Short mmCIF file of C-alpha atoms in Angstrom, two decimals:
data_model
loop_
_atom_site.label_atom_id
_atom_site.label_comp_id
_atom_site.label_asym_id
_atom_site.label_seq_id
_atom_site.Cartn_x
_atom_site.Cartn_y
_atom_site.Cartn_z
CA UNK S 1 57.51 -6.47 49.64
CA UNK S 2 56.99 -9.97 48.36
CA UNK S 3 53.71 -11.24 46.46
CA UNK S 4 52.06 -12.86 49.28
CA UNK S 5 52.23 -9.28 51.23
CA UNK S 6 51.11 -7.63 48.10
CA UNK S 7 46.90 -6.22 48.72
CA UNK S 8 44.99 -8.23 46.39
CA UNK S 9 42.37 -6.11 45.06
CA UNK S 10 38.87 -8.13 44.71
CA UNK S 11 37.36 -5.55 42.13
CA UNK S 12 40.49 -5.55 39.94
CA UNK S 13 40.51 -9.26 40.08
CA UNK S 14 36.55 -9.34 39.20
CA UNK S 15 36.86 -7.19 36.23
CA UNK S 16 39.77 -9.82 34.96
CA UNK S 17 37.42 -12.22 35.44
CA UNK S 18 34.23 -10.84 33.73
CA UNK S 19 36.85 -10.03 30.58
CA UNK S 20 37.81 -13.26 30.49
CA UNK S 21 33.87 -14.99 30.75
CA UNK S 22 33.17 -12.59 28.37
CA UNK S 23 35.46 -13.99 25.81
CA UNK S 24 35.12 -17.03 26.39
CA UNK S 25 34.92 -19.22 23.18
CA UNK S 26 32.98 -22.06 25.23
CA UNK S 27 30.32 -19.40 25.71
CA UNK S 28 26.67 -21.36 25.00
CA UNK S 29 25.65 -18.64 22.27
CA UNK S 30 26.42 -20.75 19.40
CA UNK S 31 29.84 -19.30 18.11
CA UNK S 32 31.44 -23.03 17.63
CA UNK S 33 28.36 -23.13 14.65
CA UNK S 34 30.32 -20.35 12.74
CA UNK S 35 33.13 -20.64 9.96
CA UNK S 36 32.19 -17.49 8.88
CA UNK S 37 33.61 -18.81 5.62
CA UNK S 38 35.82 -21.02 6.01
CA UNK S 39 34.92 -23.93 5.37
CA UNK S 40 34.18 -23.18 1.98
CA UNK S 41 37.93 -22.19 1.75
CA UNK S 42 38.80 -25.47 3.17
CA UNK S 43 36.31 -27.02 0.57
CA UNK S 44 37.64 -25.10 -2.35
CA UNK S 45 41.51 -26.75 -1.50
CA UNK S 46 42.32 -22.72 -0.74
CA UNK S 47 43.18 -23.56 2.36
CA UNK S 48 44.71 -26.71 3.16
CA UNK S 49 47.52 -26.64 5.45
CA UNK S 50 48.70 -24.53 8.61
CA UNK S 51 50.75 -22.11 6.51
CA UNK S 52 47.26 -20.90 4.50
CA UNK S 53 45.41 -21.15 7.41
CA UNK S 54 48.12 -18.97 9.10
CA UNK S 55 47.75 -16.46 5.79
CA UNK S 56 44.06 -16.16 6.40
CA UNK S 57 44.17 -15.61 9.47
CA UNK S 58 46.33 -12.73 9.20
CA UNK S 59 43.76 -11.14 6.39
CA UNK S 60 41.10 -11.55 8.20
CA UNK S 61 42.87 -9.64 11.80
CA UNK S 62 44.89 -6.77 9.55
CA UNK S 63 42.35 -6.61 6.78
CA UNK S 64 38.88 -7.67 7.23
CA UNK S 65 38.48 -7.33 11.46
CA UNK S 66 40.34 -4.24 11.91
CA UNK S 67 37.88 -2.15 9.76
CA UNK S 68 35.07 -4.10 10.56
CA UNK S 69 34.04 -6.09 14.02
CA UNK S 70 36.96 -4.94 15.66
CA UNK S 71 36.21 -1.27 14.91
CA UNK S 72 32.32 -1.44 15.42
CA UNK S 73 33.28 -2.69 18.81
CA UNK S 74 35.80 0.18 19.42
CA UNK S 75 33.17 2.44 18.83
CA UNK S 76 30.38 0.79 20.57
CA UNK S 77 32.43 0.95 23.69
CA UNK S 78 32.91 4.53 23.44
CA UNK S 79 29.57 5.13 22.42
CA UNK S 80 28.44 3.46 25.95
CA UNK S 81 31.40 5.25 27.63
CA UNK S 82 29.40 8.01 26.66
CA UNK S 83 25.64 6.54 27.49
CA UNK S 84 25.11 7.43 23.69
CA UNK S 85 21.99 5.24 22.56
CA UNK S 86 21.91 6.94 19.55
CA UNK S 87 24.83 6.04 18.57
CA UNK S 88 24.91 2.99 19.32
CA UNK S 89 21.72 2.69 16.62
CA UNK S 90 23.57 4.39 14.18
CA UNK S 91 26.85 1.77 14.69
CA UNK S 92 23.41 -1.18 14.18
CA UNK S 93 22.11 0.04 10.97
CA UNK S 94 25.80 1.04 9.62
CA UNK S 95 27.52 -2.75 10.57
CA UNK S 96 23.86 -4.05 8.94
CA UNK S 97 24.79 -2.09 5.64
CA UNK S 98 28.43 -3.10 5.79
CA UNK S 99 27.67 -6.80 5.98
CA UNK S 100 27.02 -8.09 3.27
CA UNK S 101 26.77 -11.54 3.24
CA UNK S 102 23.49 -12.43 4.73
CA UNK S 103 25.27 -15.63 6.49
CA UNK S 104 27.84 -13.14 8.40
CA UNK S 105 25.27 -10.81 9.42
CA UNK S 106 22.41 -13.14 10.96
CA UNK S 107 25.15 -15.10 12.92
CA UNK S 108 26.50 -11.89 13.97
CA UNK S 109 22.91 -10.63 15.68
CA UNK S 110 22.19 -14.05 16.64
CA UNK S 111 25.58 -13.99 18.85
CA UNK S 112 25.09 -10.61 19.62
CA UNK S 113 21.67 -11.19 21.07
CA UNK S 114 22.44 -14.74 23.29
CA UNK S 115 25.66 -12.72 24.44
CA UNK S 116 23.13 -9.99 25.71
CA UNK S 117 21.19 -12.48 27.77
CA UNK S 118 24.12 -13.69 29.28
CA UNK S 119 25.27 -10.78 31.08
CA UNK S 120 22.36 -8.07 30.69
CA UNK S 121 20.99 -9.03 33.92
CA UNK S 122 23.98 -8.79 35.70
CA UNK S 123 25.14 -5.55 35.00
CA UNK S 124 22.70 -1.83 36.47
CA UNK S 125 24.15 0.54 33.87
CA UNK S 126 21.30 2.46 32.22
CA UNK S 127 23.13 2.08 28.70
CA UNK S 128 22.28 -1.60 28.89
CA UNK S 129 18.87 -1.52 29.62
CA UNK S 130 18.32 1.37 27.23
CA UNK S 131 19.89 -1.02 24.21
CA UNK S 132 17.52 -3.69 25.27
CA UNK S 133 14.26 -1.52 24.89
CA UNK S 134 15.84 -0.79 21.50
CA UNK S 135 16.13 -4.08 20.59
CA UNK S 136 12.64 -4.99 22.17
CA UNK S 137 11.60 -1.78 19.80
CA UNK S 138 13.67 -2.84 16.92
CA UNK S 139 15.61 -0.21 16.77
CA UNK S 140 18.80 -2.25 16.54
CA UNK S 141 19.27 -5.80 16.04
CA UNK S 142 21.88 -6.54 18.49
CA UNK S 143 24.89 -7.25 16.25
CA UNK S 144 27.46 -9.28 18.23
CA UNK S 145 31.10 -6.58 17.87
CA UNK S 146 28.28 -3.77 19.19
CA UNK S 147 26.86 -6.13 21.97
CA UNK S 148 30.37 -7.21 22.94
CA UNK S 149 31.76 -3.19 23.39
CA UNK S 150 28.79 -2.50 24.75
CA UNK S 151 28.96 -5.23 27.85
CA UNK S 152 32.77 -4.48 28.20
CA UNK S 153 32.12 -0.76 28.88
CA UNK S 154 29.18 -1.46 31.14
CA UNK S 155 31.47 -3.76 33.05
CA UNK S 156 34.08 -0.97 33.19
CA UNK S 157 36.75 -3.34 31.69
CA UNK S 158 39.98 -1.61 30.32
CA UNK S 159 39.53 -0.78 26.56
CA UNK S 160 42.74 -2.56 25.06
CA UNK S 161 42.05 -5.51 27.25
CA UNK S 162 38.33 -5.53 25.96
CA UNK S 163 39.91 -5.20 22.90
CA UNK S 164 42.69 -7.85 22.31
CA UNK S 165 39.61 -10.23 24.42
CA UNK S 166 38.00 -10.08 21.10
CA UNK S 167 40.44 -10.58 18.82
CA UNK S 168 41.51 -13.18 20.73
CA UNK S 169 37.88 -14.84 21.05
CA UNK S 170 37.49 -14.54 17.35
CA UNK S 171 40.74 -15.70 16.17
CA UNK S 172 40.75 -18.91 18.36
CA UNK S 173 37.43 -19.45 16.55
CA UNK S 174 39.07 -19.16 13.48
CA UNK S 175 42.02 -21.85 14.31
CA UNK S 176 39.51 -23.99 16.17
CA UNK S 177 37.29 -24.25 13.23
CA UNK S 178 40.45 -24.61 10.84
CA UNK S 179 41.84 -27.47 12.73
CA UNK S 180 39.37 -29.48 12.37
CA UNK S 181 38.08 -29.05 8.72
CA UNK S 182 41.83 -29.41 7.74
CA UNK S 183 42.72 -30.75 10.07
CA UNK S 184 45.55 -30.21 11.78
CA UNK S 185 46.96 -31.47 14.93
CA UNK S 186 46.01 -29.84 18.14
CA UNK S 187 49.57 -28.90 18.72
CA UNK S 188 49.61 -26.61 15.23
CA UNK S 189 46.70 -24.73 16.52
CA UNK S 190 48.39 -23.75 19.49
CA UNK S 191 51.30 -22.93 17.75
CA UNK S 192 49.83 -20.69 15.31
CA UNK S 193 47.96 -19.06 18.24
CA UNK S 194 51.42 -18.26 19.74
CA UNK S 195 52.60 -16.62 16.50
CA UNK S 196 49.87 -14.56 16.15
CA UNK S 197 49.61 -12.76 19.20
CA UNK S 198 51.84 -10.05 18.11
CA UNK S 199 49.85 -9.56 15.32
CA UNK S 200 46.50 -9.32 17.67
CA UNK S 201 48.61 -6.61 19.42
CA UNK S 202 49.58 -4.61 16.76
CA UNK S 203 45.92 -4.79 15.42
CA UNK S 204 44.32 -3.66 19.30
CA UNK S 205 46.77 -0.78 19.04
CA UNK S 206 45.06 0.46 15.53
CA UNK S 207 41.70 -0.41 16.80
CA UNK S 208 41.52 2.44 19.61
CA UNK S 209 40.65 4.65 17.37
CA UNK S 210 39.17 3.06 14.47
CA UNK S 211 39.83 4.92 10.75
CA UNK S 212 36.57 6.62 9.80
CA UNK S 213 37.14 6.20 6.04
CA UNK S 214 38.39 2.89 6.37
CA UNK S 215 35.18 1.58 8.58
CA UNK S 216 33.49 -1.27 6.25
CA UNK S 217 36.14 -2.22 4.18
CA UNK S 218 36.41 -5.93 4.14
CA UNK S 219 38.03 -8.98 2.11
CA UNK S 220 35.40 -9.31 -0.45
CA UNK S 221 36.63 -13.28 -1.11
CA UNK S 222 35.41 -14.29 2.34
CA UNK S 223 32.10 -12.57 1.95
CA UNK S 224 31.81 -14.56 -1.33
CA UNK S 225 32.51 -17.82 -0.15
CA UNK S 226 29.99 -17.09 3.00
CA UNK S 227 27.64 -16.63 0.13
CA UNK S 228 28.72 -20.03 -1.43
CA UNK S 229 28.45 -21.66 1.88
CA UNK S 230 24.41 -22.73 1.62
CA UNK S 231 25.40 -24.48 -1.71
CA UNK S 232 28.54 -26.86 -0.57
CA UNK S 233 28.08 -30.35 -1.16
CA UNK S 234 28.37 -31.12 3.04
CA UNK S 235 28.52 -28.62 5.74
CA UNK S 236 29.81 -28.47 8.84
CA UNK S 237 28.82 -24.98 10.09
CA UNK S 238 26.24 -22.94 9.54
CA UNK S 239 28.04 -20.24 7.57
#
């Protein structure tokens, strides 16, 4: 059978699409405001060319996202798998406590919160609408790795696709915002992208089931130089 024969299945196709809206780094929820760090890094002369920007990039997927957004969103899809509200609070308050920084964790409930308005009206599962009365209760505050797992499990997207869509979203962020604070040529960017999709795979494979005892642990230099952000001399980003 050849591929114009082949059925083309419109709800497979759909999904694909939603997954790929829904990481979407040209989403209007603000995420192109975020270094999440970086730039102080950048400032600092820490990072300065594609080969530390490279490095850092690969802390923050094995070491920093694995145990933290990545795994909060791991669980949050499971948790609305399982139309579990409460644990879905329990993920809020925990990823609240984990976050230190107060620059990484008001960005991350600010996306979390314009992502929700995005989609929340276009999905009918009850786990939605019962995370929204908890966040009209403030109950939760909508954190973005929790609002992300949450949408992708309402939308009945494939978990290691919903998974290596965030890592993706969050590392283009990354070599977006490192390009031009650098900067670097377009070209590197895409380059380093290239390299660094094995690495995004290997990382979605230990995400599935995140490490209980590892859930929190984080670089402690990049929440230290989110702190130092406020004080640089210029800013680009917000944090």
């Amino acid at each position: 059978m050849s591929g114009s024969d082949r059925k083309i299945d419109i709800e497979t196709l759909t999904r694909a699409g939603l997954l790929l809206q829904l990481a979407d780094p040209t989403l209007p929820i603000g995420g192109f405001n975020h270094s999440g760090g970086l730039e102080t890094f950048v400032q600092q002369g820490i990072i300065h060319n594609a080969v530390t920007l490279k490095a850092f990039a690969e802390t923050q997927l094995k070491q920093n996202w694995l145990h933290n957004d990545g795994a909060y969103m791991s669980l949050a899809y499971t948790a609305a798998t399982e139309h579990n509200l409460n644990a879905l609070i329990s993920l809020d308050r925990q990823i609240g406590a984990t976050k230190i920084a107060r620059e990484l964790r008001e960005s991350s409930y600010k996306l979390g919160i314009r992502l929700l308005k995005i989609f929340a009206p276009h999905t009918s599962a009850a786990i939605v609408a019962s995370y929204q009365a908890a966040l009209t209760a403030q109950q939760v505050r909508g954190f973005y790795p929790l609002v992300f797992g949450l949408l992708a499990a309402s939308m009945q997207l494939d978990k290691a696709a919903a998974l290596q869509a965030f890592y993706y979203n969050a590392i283009v962020g990354l070599i977006t915002n490192g390009v031009k604070l650098i900067p670097l040529s377009q070209m590197a960017g895409q380059e380093m992208l290239i390299e660094l999709h094995a690495v995004i795979a290997h990382v979605v494979i230990a995400s599935m089931q995140p490490q209980q005892q590892q859930l929190g642990a984080t670089t402690l230099t990049t929440d230290i130089r989110a702190m130092q952000h406020e004080r640089l001399y210029s800013r680009l980003y917000m944090s």
